[in-house]
XYZ file of C-alpha atoms in Angstrom:
777
model
C -21.645 9.434 -38.476
C -21.090 7.777 -41.873
C -18.164 5.461 -42.042
C -17.681 5.062 -38.285
C -17.593 1.499 -37.054
C -18.091 2.306 -33.334
C -18.711 5.829 -32.107
C -16.517 6.806 -29.199
C -18.255 9.897 -27.879
C -21.544 11.745 -27.912
C -20.510 13.861 -30.849
C -20.287 10.758 -33.014
C -23.937 10.019 -32.270
C -25.203 13.491 -33.126
C -27.684 13.440 -36.028
C -27.066 15.548 -39.113
C -29.617 18.161 -37.976
C -27.324 19.179 -35.119
C -29.512 18.101 -32.186
C -27.640 15.972 -29.700
C -29.789 13.187 -28.325
C -29.649 12.807 -24.549
C -29.539 8.983 -24.656
C -26.125 8.662 -26.267
C -24.192 8.274 -23.030
C -23.271 5.132 -21.168
C -24.727 5.415 -17.629
C -23.985 3.212 -14.675
C -26.637 1.221 -12.854
C -28.499 3.535 -10.509
C -30.005 2.617 -7.131
C -33.466 3.002 -8.657
C -32.623 0.414 -11.317
C -31.305 -1.945 -8.659
C -34.526 -1.529 -6.717
C -36.476 -2.222 -9.910
C -34.602 -5.500 -10.397
C -35.505 -6.545 -6.868
C -39.150 -5.610 -7.391
C -39.350 -7.649 -10.593
C -37.928 -10.725 -8.845
C -39.394 -10.206 -5.394
C -41.151 -13.593 -5.357
C -37.921 -15.367 -6.287
C -36.169 -13.669 -3.364
C -39.037 -14.479 -0.980
C -39.262 -18.133 -2.025
C -35.500 -18.715 -1.773
C -35.388 -16.972 1.614
C -38.213 -19.151 2.959
C -36.699 -22.292 1.457
C -33.264 -21.655 2.992
C -34.928 -20.854 6.344
C -36.772 -24.188 6.298
C -33.584 -26.021 5.316
C -31.595 -24.304 8.084
C -34.212 -25.267 10.685
C -34.194 -28.848 9.356
C -30.383 -28.953 9.545
C -30.552 -27.627 13.110
C -33.018 -30.358 14.107
C -30.988 -33.164 12.486
C -27.724 -32.011 14.061
C -29.346 -31.501 17.458
C -30.809 -35.008 17.375
C -27.944 -37.067 15.927
C -24.733 -35.060 16.301
C -24.827 -32.457 19.095
C -21.681 -30.623 20.155
C -20.447 -29.993 23.703
C -17.762 -27.525 24.744
C -15.746 -27.821 27.959
C -13.344 -25.094 29.047
C -10.748 -24.362 31.680
C -7.717 -22.125 31.955
C -3.965 -21.912 32.438
C -2.739 -19.072 34.652
C 0.359 -17.343 33.291
C 2.652 -15.859 35.959
C 4.688 -12.669 35.403
C 7.468 -13.053 32.888
C 11.079 -13.184 34.063
C 12.999 -14.971 36.794
C 11.975 -13.948 40.301
C 14.881 -13.126 42.606
C 14.485 -15.148 45.836
C 16.715 -12.635 47.638
C 14.216 -9.803 47.105
C 10.993 -9.325 49.043
C 9.410 -6.565 46.954
C 7.544 -7.531 43.774
C 8.613 -5.799 40.578
C 5.917 -4.259 38.376
C 5.261 -5.916 35.016
C 4.185 -4.118 31.842
C 0.706 -5.267 30.779
C 1.521 -5.320 27.071
C 4.668 -7.332 27.675
C 2.769 -9.777 29.851
C 0.033 -10.118 27.208
C 2.684 -10.928 24.594
C 4.090 -13.531 26.986
C 0.617 -15.110 27.292
C 0.378 -15.136 23.488
C 3.726 -16.934 23.362
C 2.564 -19.561 25.849
C -0.704 -20.014 23.932
C 1.247 -20.525 20.688
C 3.369 -23.174 22.403
C 0.219 -24.890 23.683
C -1.230 -25.125 20.141
C 2.058 -25.869 18.376
C 2.132 -29.008 16.180
C 4.809 -30.625 18.351
C 2.686 -30.242 21.511
C -0.453 -31.553 19.811
C 1.422 -34.499 18.288
C 2.819 -35.413 21.697
C -0.690 -35.164 23.123
C -2.118 -37.473 20.428
C 0.565 -40.103 21.142
C -0.663 -40.638 24.725
C -2.396 -43.933 25.390
C -5.194 -42.374 27.418
C -5.987 -40.109 24.435
C -5.948 -42.942 21.899
C -8.348 -44.954 24.044
C -10.980 -42.241 23.771
C -13.920 -42.645 21.415
C -13.021 -39.208 20.044
C -9.682 -40.520 18.721
C -10.963 -43.921 17.619
C -13.393 -42.315 15.216
C -10.422 -41.075 13.182
C -8.966 -44.572 12.852
C -11.786 -45.568 10.475
C -12.873 -44.136 7.190
C -16.236 -42.458 6.919
C -17.843 -45.517 5.299
C -16.371 -47.855 7.900
C -17.553 -45.643 10.751
C -21.110 -45.471 9.411
C -21.415 -49.108 8.425
C -19.086 -50.743 10.975
C -21.753 -53.152 12.407
C -22.792 -54.374 8.956
C -19.183 -54.817 7.852
C -18.401 -56.666 11.071
C -21.221 -59.178 10.468
C -20.130 -59.660 6.859
C -16.549 -60.229 7.940
C -17.622 -62.757 10.559
C -19.694 -64.657 8.052
C -16.940 -64.588 5.453
C -13.990 -65.502 7.673
C -15.888 -67.919 9.921
C -14.371 -66.514 13.143
C -15.098 -63.720 15.571
C -12.101 -61.580 14.655
C -13.239 -58.290 13.186
C -10.431 -57.225 10.927
C -12.323 -54.469 9.097
C -11.707 -50.961 10.291
C -10.833 -51.854 13.911
C -7.272 -50.562 14.102
C -6.843 -48.404 10.973
C -3.799 -46.523 9.920
C -2.349 -44.513 12.841
C -0.740 -42.029 10.477
C -4.030 -41.108 8.864
C -5.735 -41.083 12.263
C -3.103 -38.653 13.565
C -3.697 -36.345 10.602
C -7.471 -36.435 11.046
C -7.217 -35.919 14.813
C -4.767 -33.046 14.339
C -7.142 -31.410 11.867
C -10.027 -31.807 14.316
C -7.960 -30.330 17.161
C -7.015 -27.273 15.109
C -10.680 -26.802 14.246
C -12.348 -27.414 17.642
C -9.617 -26.561 20.169
C -10.001 -22.974 21.361
C -6.909 -21.484 23.039
C -7.275 -17.744 23.635
C -5.001 -15.525 25.777
C -7.076 -12.851 27.503
C -5.800 -9.266 27.585
C -7.542 -8.159 30.780
C -6.896 -11.379 32.699
C -3.813 -13.354 33.716
C -4.784 -16.690 32.233
C -5.258 -18.475 28.899
C -8.716 -19.874 28.184
C -8.618 -23.459 26.859
C -11.782 -24.993 25.390
C -12.554 -28.129 23.399
C -15.670 -28.981 21.402
C -16.579 -32.649 20.840
C -19.509 -34.198 19.008
C -21.486 -37.333 19.525
C -22.809 -39.193 22.517
C -19.574 -39.186 24.545
C -18.600 -35.648 23.592
C -19.969 -34.287 26.869
C -17.503 -36.322 28.919
C -14.525 -36.441 26.575
C -14.471 -32.687 25.878
C -13.656 -32.025 29.556
C -11.233 -34.968 29.631
C -9.294 -33.681 26.609
C -8.976 -30.189 28.122
C -7.704 -31.526 31.460
C -5.227 -33.960 29.871
C -3.888 -31.308 27.518
C -3.377 -28.741 30.311
C -1.740 -31.338 32.562
C 0.630 -32.507 29.829
C 1.523 -28.933 28.877
C 2.278 -28.033 32.513
C 4.536 -31.077 32.901
C 6.362 -30.254 29.664
C 6.908 -26.627 30.652
C 8.025 -27.535 34.196
C 10.465 -30.170 32.953
C 11.813 -27.827 30.271
C 12.291 -25.027 32.827
C 14.089 -27.306 35.296
C 16.231 -28.659 32.510
C 17.189 -25.150 31.526
C 18.065 -24.279 35.142
C 20.184 -27.384 35.548
C 22.057 -26.511 32.401
C 22.405 -22.982 33.743
C 23.979 -24.262 36.984
C 26.488 -26.344 35.007
C 27.375 -23.321 32.900
C 27.786 -21.116 35.980
C 30.061 -23.693 37.667
C 32.239 -23.833 34.589
C 32.436 -20.071 34.490
C 33.274 -20.001 38.209
C 36.221 -22.375 37.731
C 37.528 -20.439 34.719
C 37.367 -17.096 36.550
C 39.070 -18.542 39.651
C 41.934 -19.762 37.467
C 42.194 -16.339 35.872
C 42.348 -14.637 39.309
C 45.178 -16.968 40.409
C 47.116 -16.132 37.237
C 46.627 -12.392 37.830
C 47.898 -12.704 41.452
C 51.117 -14.304 40.165
C 51.547 -11.471 37.683
C 51.159 -8.847 40.421
C 53.876 -10.570 42.507
C 56.197 -10.594 39.510
C 55.717 -6.872 38.919
C 56.410 -6.085 42.612
C 59.670 -8.047 42.495
C 60.647 -6.226 39.287
C 60.739 -2.813 41.055
C 60.622 -3.125 44.839
C 60.714 0.664 45.418
C 58.278 1.505 42.602
C 55.632 2.813 45.035
C 52.996 0.294 43.699
C 49.519 -0.276 45.019
C 46.351 1.615 45.496
C 47.718 4.298 47.945
C 50.614 6.218 46.353
C 52.716 9.193 47.517
C 55.054 11.698 45.807
C 58.558 10.120 45.793
C 62.117 11.481 45.275
C 62.091 10.842 41.523
C 59.005 12.895 41.023
C 60.476 15.710 43.188
C 63.720 15.624 41.188
C 61.857 15.572 37.902
C 59.800 18.576 38.949
C 62.916 20.538 40.084
C 64.763 19.747 36.854
C 61.816 20.783 34.726
C 61.643 24.102 36.643
C 65.420 24.691 36.252
C 65.363 23.840 32.542
C 62.461 26.159 32.017
C 64.334 28.980 33.829
C 67.532 28.373 31.830
C 65.660 28.296 28.564
C 64.226 31.722 29.410
C 67.662 33.027 30.408
C 69.241 31.742 27.180
C 66.513 33.393 25.181
C 67.130 36.689 27.065
C 70.898 36.523 26.552
C 70.471 35.662 22.880
C 68.321 38.751 22.572
C 71.032 40.844 24.285
C 73.713 39.263 22.085
C 71.722 40.157 19.008
C 71.438 43.747 20.253
C 75.204 43.889 21.009
C 75.960 42.559 17.562
C 73.735 45.178 15.943
C 75.403 47.865 18.155
C 78.888 46.702 17.180
C 78.149 46.665 13.474
C 75.815 49.656 13.216
C 75.708 53.292 14.243
C 76.364 54.432 17.779
C 73.300 54.223 19.886
C 72.467 56.197 23.000
C 74.292 53.747 25.308
C 77.556 54.093 23.380
C 77.218 57.851 23.184
C 76.609 58.017 26.891
C 79.823 56.024 27.508
C 81.748 58.331 25.182
C 80.471 61.383 27.018
C 81.609 59.939 30.335
C 85.239 59.465 29.038
C 87.633 61.848 30.899
C 90.085 62.228 27.996
C 87.281 63.150 25.679
C 86.038 65.650 28.291
C 89.508 67.318 28.476
C 89.672 67.446 24.711
C 86.237 69.079 24.535
C 87.343 71.671 27.113
C 90.439 72.419 25.034
C 88.268 72.829 21.927
C 86.068 75.238 23.818
C 89.130 77.242 24.936
C 90.497 77.376 21.374
C 87.152 78.512 20.035
C 87.049 81.419 22.512
C 90.666 82.358 21.719
C 89.953 82.213 17.992
C 87.024 84.554 18.389
C 89.227 87.094 20.262
C 91.968 86.916 17.646
C 89.557 87.398 14.851
C 88.150 90.411 16.517
C 91.623 91.853 17.191
C 93.722 90.919 14.171
C 91.379 89.897 11.408
C 90.964 86.895 9.244
C 94.319 86.604 7.627
C 96.514 87.100 10.592
C 99.126 84.495 11.326
C 98.056 84.062 14.878
C 94.525 83.523 13.794
C 95.567 80.841 11.293
C 97.604 79.017 13.929
C 94.736 78.977 16.363
C 92.439 77.785 13.579
C 94.774 74.899 12.736
C 95.070 73.982 16.397
C 91.284 74.001 16.714
C 90.908 71.693 13.696
C 93.533 69.322 15.030
C 91.828 69.236 18.412
C 88.515 68.399 16.839
C 90.080 65.585 14.799
C 91.689 64.205 17.918
C 88.374 64.358 19.759
C 86.588 62.493 16.910
C 89.288 59.845 16.843
C 89.095 59.481 20.607
C 85.328 59.136 20.521
C 85.515 56.525 17.787
C 88.153 54.570 19.615
C 86.200 54.680 22.849
C 82.936 53.653 21.031
C 84.564 50.688 19.272
C 86.155 49.443 22.437
C 82.921 49.732 24.368
C 80.850 47.941 21.738
C 83.292 45.044 21.483
C 83.435 44.766 25.258
C 79.662 44.502 25.568
C 79.445 41.935 22.733
C 82.216 39.788 24.247
C 80.685 39.877 27.710
C 77.199 39.045 26.409
C 78.535 36.215 24.216
C 80.355 34.676 27.179
C 77.222 34.829 29.267
C 75.207 33.101 26.452
C 77.784 30.320 26.158
C 77.794 29.735 29.896
C 73.998 29.659 30.139
C 73.758 27.337 27.099
C 76.239 24.939 28.622
C 74.348 24.917 31.888
C 71.058 24.386 29.973
C 72.441 21.382 28.063
C 73.629 19.842 31.319
C 70.214 20.256 32.934
C 68.450 18.903 29.806
C 70.557 15.768 29.893
C 69.716 15.285 33.543
C 66.041 15.933 32.772
C 66.072 13.379 29.915
C 67.556 10.698 32.164
C 65.017 11.521 34.838
C 62.148 11.380 32.362
C 63.336 8.042 30.968
C 63.491 6.612 34.442
C 60.067 8.089 35.233
C 58.547 6.614 32.050
C 59.892 3.184 32.914
C 58.424 3.514 36.358
C 55.091 4.689 34.794
C 54.989 1.671 32.536
C 55.548 -0.604 35.498
C 52.846 1.175 37.471
C 50.411 1.111 34.458
C 51.041 -2.598 33.963
C 50.466 -3.145 37.660
C 47.271 -1.073 37.576
C 45.904 -2.948 34.568
C 46.513 -6.295 36.166
C 45.144 -5.076 39.473
C 41.950 -3.644 37.906
C 41.467 -6.815 35.869
C 41.897 -8.855 39.002
C 39.303 -6.739 40.841
C 36.837 -7.110 37.942
C 37.313 -10.853 37.907
C 36.768 -10.953 41.632
C 33.524 -9.003 41.360
C 32.383 -11.267 38.507
C 33.240 -14.303 40.622
C 31.200 -12.941 43.513
C 28.249 -12.292 41.143
C 28.478 -15.832 39.748
C 28.533 -17.289 43.237
C 25.408 -15.276 44.068
C 23.754 -16.370 40.808
C 24.508 -20.019 41.522
C 22.840 -19.714 44.910
C 19.788 -18.046 43.323
C 19.484 -20.668 40.563
C 19.744 -23.479 43.100
C 16.981 -21.848 45.088
C 14.803 -21.346 41.996
C 15.208 -24.942 40.836
C 12.921 -26.083 43.639
C 10.308 -23.367 42.888
C 6.929 -24.936 41.886
C 6.158 -21.844 39.743
C 9.320 -22.205 37.726
C 7.487 -22.886 34.432
C 5.546 -19.580 34.771
C 2.234 -21.399 34.262
C -0.166 -22.886 36.764
C -3.198 -25.032 35.966
C -6.480 -23.614 37.119
C -9.580 -25.553 38.189
C -10.186 -28.735 36.209
C -12.691 -28.530 33.361
C -16.150 -29.816 34.260
C -18.454 -31.734 31.947
C -20.706 -29.268 30.099
C -24.364 -29.411 31.081
C -25.736 -27.928 27.869
C -24.784 -28.441 24.269
C -22.887 -25.627 22.543
C -24.172 -26.393 19.046
C -26.383 -26.362 17.119
C -28.233 -23.192 18.143
C -31.484 -22.219 16.542
C -30.689 -18.545 17.173
C -27.788 -18.923 14.725
C -29.225 -21.364 12.195
C -32.472 -19.517 11.541
C -30.957 -16.021 10.963
C -28.173 -17.666 8.975
C -30.691 -19.421 6.743
C -32.671 -16.203 6.313
C -29.560 -14.240 5.411
C -28.238 -16.958 3.095
C -31.593 -17.292 1.321
C -31.912 -13.531 0.986
C -28.387 -13.212 -0.402
C -28.937 -16.144 -2.767
C -32.247 -14.708 -3.994
C -30.797 -11.246 -4.554
C -27.736 -12.681 -6.275
C -29.864 -14.886 -8.500
C -32.141 -11.948 -9.357
C -29.191 -9.813 -10.419
C -27.638 -12.756 -12.268
C -30.872 -13.277 -14.247
C -30.923 -9.597 -15.158
C -27.250 -9.197 -15.955
C -26.943 -12.481 -17.875
C -29.891 -11.585 -20.120
C -28.349 -10.543 -23.449
C -31.520 -9.133 -25.031
C -31.901 -5.484 -25.951
C -34.817 -4.905 -23.580
C -34.470 -1.400 -22.212
C -33.201 1.995 -23.331
C -30.314 1.427 -20.950
C -29.214 -1.594 -23.014
C -29.254 0.538 -26.161
C -27.184 3.267 -24.522
C -24.694 0.953 -22.851
C -24.082 -1.664 -25.537
C -25.082 -0.189 -28.908
C -23.999 3.474 -28.652
C -26.610 4.692 -31.118
C -29.443 7.247 -30.682
C -32.746 5.816 -29.495
C -35.583 7.548 -31.387
C -38.492 5.842 -29.687
C -39.844 2.920 -27.701
C -43.030 1.038 -28.619
C -44.730 -0.725 -25.754
C -45.786 -4.358 -25.861
C -49.358 -4.996 -27.072
C -50.173 -7.026 -23.949
C -49.501 -4.041 -21.706
C -51.819 -1.698 -23.629
C -55.429 -2.737 -22.970
C -56.666 -0.258 -25.577
C -55.333 -2.525 -28.337
C -57.750 -5.393 -27.765
C -59.050 -6.375 -31.203
C -56.912 -3.741 -32.958
C -54.657 -4.523 -35.923
C -51.099 -3.646 -34.802
C -50.277 -2.385 -38.307
C -52.893 0.365 -37.946
C -52.709 1.287 -34.278
C -52.352 5.022 -34.933
C -55.586 5.140 -37.009
C -57.689 2.614 -35.104
C -56.652 3.416 -31.491
C -55.514 7.035 -31.530
C -55.855 7.472 -27.731
C -53.815 4.425 -26.785
C -50.372 4.745 -25.284
C -48.974 2.777 -28.223
C -50.213 5.461 -30.602
C -48.586 8.038 -28.383
C -45.309 6.127 -28.618
C -45.457 6.312 -32.432
C -46.197 10.017 -32.272
C -43.206 10.483 -29.983
C -41.133 8.599 -32.565
C -42.273 11.025 -35.255
C -41.545 14.012 -32.996
C -38.048 12.757 -32.213
C -37.370 12.287 -35.914
C -38.492 15.816 -36.690
C -36.670 17.417 -33.775
C -33.481 15.558 -34.590
C -33.440 17.254 -37.993
C -33.212 13.964 -39.868
C -36.444 14.212 -41.863
C -35.828 17.793 -42.960
C -32.866 16.913 -45.181
C -33.361 13.162 -45.457
C -36.709 12.378 -47.005
C -36.068 8.783 -48.063
C -35.984 6.581 -44.952
C -35.387 2.836 -44.761
C -36.963 0.883 -41.900
C -35.163 -2.416 -41.263
C -34.437 -4.804 -38.407
C -31.955 -7.481 -37.356
C -34.343 -10.367 -38.040
C -37.853 -11.220 -39.225
C -40.776 -10.614 -36.904
C -39.124 -7.730 -35.044
C -41.962 -5.338 -35.904
C -40.380 -3.188 -38.601
C -43.513 -3.245 -40.784
C -45.667 -2.092 -37.870
C -43.201 0.721 -37.254
C -43.160 1.698 -40.943
C -47.003 1.704 -41.318
C -47.708 3.505 -38.052
C -44.887 5.973 -38.568
C -46.385 6.713 -42.016
C -49.765 7.277 -40.402
C -48.249 9.796 -37.973
C -46.673 11.743 -40.853
C -49.965 11.692 -42.780
C -51.768 12.961 -39.688
C -49.264 15.801 -39.664
C -50.474 16.888 -43.183
C -47.477 15.372 -44.940
C -47.657 13.536 -48.273
C -46.051 10.143 -47.758
C -45.175 7.241 -50.046
C -44.736 3.805 -48.440
C -42.716 1.307 -50.516
C -42.808 -2.371 -49.646
C -39.220 -3.368 -50.565
C -39.288 -6.793 -48.927
C -39.562 -9.099 -51.955
C -39.025 -12.248 -49.902
C -41.885 -11.591 -47.461
C -44.225 -8.916 -48.819
C -46.490 -7.234 -46.289
C -49.993 -8.691 -46.704
C -51.476 -5.916 -44.629
C -50.760 -3.386 -47.359
C -53.271 -5.113 -49.620
C -56.015 -4.100 -47.223
C -55.261 -0.432 -47.889
C -57.230 0.088 -51.132
C -59.175 2.965 -52.429
C -62.900 2.759 -51.842
C -64.584 1.145 -54.842
C -61.294 0.072 -56.345
C -61.066 -3.506 -57.770
C -58.280 -5.632 -59.148
C -59.722 -5.453 -62.687
C -59.660 -1.656 -62.876
C -56.279 -1.400 -61.129
C -53.431 -3.625 -62.486
C -51.509 -5.327 -59.700
C -48.109 -3.963 -60.622
C -45.522 -3.840 -57.898
C -41.952 -2.702 -57.308
C -40.446 -5.808 -58.838
C -42.453 -5.287 -62.046
C -41.048 -1.776 -62.372
C -37.467 -2.785 -61.612
C -37.639 -5.659 -64.157
C -38.949 -3.269 -66.841
C -42.429 -4.715 -67.105
C -43.817 -1.202 -66.662
C -42.020 2.016 -67.523
C -43.812 4.749 -65.631
C -43.465 5.278 -61.939
C -47.151 6.150 -61.645
C -48.086 2.689 -62.854
C -46.932 1.052 -59.594
C -48.106 3.772 -57.196
C -51.594 3.334 -55.814
C -53.639 5.109 -53.228
C -54.170 3.577 -49.804
C -57.654 5.007 -49.411
C -56.224 7.616 -47.065
C -55.565 11.121 -48.274
C -51.845 11.912 -48.942
C -50.916 8.282 -48.332
C -49.747 6.246 -51.340
C -48.329 2.767 -51.531
C -45.988 0.785 -53.762
C -46.514 -2.973 -53.358
C -43.617 -5.420 -53.509
C -44.821 -7.396 -56.467
C -43.761 -10.939 -57.368
C -40.490 -12.309 -56.020
C -37.717 -11.814 -58.621
C -34.763 -14.098 -59.111
C -32.239 -11.378 -58.219
C -33.789 -9.089 -55.602
C -30.476 -7.649 -54.355
C -29.347 -6.563 -57.802
C -32.730 -5.032 -58.639
C -32.853 -3.003 -55.421
C -29.426 -1.526 -56.180
C -30.142 -0.812 -59.847
C -30.428 2.555 -61.568
C -34.213 2.155 -61.949
C -34.489 1.929 -58.161
C -32.493 5.119 -57.785
C -34.653 6.732 -60.474
C -37.793 5.703 -58.601
C -36.454 7.198 -55.367
C -35.534 10.442 -57.140
C -39.052 10.703 -58.505
C -40.601 9.944 -55.106
C -38.297 12.482 -53.419
C -39.683 15.264 -55.636
C -43.323 14.130 -55.546
C -43.707 13.376 -51.804
C -42.705 14.914 -48.564
C -41.468 11.621 -47.154
C -40.659 8.255 -48.668
C -40.585 5.313 -46.263
C -39.224 1.954 -47.381
C -40.357 -1.132 -45.485
C -37.222 -3.074 -46.213
C -36.127 -6.644 -45.549
C -34.233 -7.548 -42.366
C -30.445 -7.335 -42.243
C -30.232 -11.122 -42.521
C -30.186 -10.706 -46.307
C -28.080 -8.456 -48.474
C -31.151 -6.606 -49.822
C -31.332 -4.437 -46.701
C -27.703 -3.326 -46.978
C -28.196 -2.564 -50.659
C -31.125 -0.269 -49.831
C -29.285 1.286 -46.849
C -26.507 2.389 -49.180
C -28.824 4.399 -51.504
C -31.402 5.902 -49.100
C -30.990 9.125 -47.159
C -31.231 7.502 -43.728
C -31.840 4.177 -42.021
C -33.946 3.448 -38.948
C -33.155 0.100 -37.305
C -35.915 -1.655 -35.327
C -34.947 -3.848 -32.353
C -37.418 -6.152 -30.649
C -37.121 -6.286 -26.861
C -38.211 -9.955 -26.829
C -36.088 -11.391 -29.626
C -33.163 -9.115 -30.517
C -29.916 -10.047 -28.808
C -27.126 -7.615 -28.123
C -24.629 -9.419 -30.308
C -27.015 -9.458 -33.282
C -27.804 -5.759 -32.796
C -24.109 -4.838 -32.561
C -23.326 -6.919 -35.651
C -26.165 -5.286 -37.619
C -25.015 -1.767 -36.730
C -21.413 -2.676 -37.492
C -22.383 -3.960 -40.953
C -24.353 -0.784 -41.684
C -21.425 1.402 -40.653
C -19.109 -0.696 -42.807
C -21.071 0.262 -45.943
C -21.228 3.925 -44.782
C -24.958 3.774 -44.208
C -26.456 6.799 -42.474
C -27.998 5.367 -39.291
C -30.435 7.984 -38.031
C -31.366 6.001 -34.937
C -33.109 2.967 -33.570
C -36.599 2.037 -32.386
C -37.098 -0.406 -29.514
C -40.210 -2.480 -30.254
C -42.306 -4.550 -27.826
C -40.971 -3.017 -24.593
C -42.726 -4.573 -21.597
C -43.482 -2.775 -18.386
C -41.229 -3.806 -15.543
C -41.728 -3.255 -11.862
C -39.806 -0.213 -10.900
C -39.205 0.633 -14.576
C -39.906 3.730 -16.603
C -42.804 2.266 -18.648
C -44.835 1.208 -15.620
C -44.878 4.718 -14.218
C -45.475 6.217 -17.666
C -48.428 3.862 -18.331
C -50.073 4.706 -15.031
C -49.574 8.450 -15.503
C -50.743 8.376 -19.139
C -53.908 6.424 -18.321
C -54.853 8.882 -15.584
C -54.150 11.755 -17.900
C -56.232 10.219 -20.715
C -59.170 9.549 -18.405
C -59.290 13.236 -17.537
C -58.619 14.542 -21.035
C -61.325 12.451 -22.827
C -63.981 12.925 -20.113
C -67.196 14.095 -21.904
C -68.064 17.719 -21.388
C -71.133 18.411 -19.233
């Protein structure tokens, strides 16, 4: 923990012994603590609640007597949205949400600034007492009779020029503000009307509230009716203009249709058409061209085959033609005859016979002639087929070209006729559309003329006139009294929490945990709360009132010190505080007594040179006198007036409890407390005693920081009645700056609070003590 300016977590608050103190967190305010705040300030809450209740009842009585309010109401019925067709008998259904939005729209128009300004400009409105009150300032309205008499006396005539007319602009602004505040215009969801209400104050408010509602509804109905009729009249003018324009367009389209008919008299125009000669001719030509195109493709295929037959090998067709040739048949018969004759000669005469050779030569010649004949016949046949096929292709192609030309001329003529017909159809359809639109406009004009005389044209209808209210609408005791109770209760609770939260004293363990972030070793209760301390010296509470709760608090402080591990390794402890009178000496003396009661040898050093503890002088050995015991103190030793440590140590009259007095005030206390002789004294005391406790000066002076830098640990005492959070934070920050080892803090003078921890602990401890110290029977 040394050297840390502000610990950030629980680990930074852990003492050197390793025990983590449970109070090093920063809790939020719990419901129990809130309830405790209310219990501590319950009378403040009760008094403020009663006071505000009385004031609210008084305000109700004053307003009821001098300025009552009256509210008159009526309604405006809103008819279904949309224009009703006078030609239809059946009523169309209307969506409820749409109709409710329409009522909202009408209500917004009724409360619009333009409508209200027009209403305030009416003479019958300005003659009302309600409007005249806005023509005068508040002072002039309240003191008008007095000012009138003064003006009459001053001017010497009966003309009252003070506050009679006023500024109309300011009056309009004030009246508009009052209308926005007191005029209630609400469209109802489950009804078909808008509720209109007006609240007026004063003696004539009962009559004028109903008058304002009726005048406003009447004016709004007249405005809406006039606006609707104006819109319908403008609509009729627009429809007449559209009717004339469309009639002119129809006349122009009729002329165009006549022109197109004259352009092609036999074009078969009109709605009812039939299939004419041109269409028949075009269909026949398209069929013929399609047939010829197929024929040309077939002949081209045959021509390609004939060409391949003429240029390639003989195919089956050519061979068949060659076989059917009569000359070739005769030649094949001759070859057959020669082959038979050759076979006979070979069998008769042999191979080399002359007759055999002649027949062989004749057979070879016959075969050559047959081959030549076949080739000649094949060539002729192939050329014939090619020529015939080529002629047929040429003829079909010529015929196809002729028919294509005829088809092109027919198509061109048909396209021209189609364009004429399309132009005619477009004009005719446009003319029919215009005629239908003209008929619709004529019907619309008749409907609008019929609707112009409709009394429900504005879609609103005034309901029954507003009647003068019989009872006042405000003030109501049922609202003022609960409002005063609630306001007083809220004010009391808020003030109670403000008092608690704005208090910057370190009063409770919660303040130590939340604002100081340092371990809390113990809390010492206030002397007024412990009745066992009557007539007891607070410096010696542990010895003189051992069964008091204050003594128990000091024993808990000792236990926390021991359990935290601080006193096991840190024997020299400095007890200091933020300011004088915080109770550090009481803590040091009583903490010493608790250690002595625990069979520990303790040395208490009064290191506060500026304000030595007078109570220490009462702790003398029995029979000891000032003559036999020199009055040497710490300052004498530090200034060298005595050399031995034992010369300044004296007994307190209590076993194992020795004391070192402060001695006379030196000129340089800070330097002496940080000197080597002081360190030597502490080293001696550390070896001779179990614990050494220094009752040091407060942190207001530099002496305390000098001691904090050389001791093993520092315990800071905060007083719940005097120590402020800023002073405590500054003191801890200064100790951390000099690397002082802050073991923990002690909260002194803690008072019991209603709903707090100490109140319950006191009650429980007293019951426990009454049982534990009951004499045995």
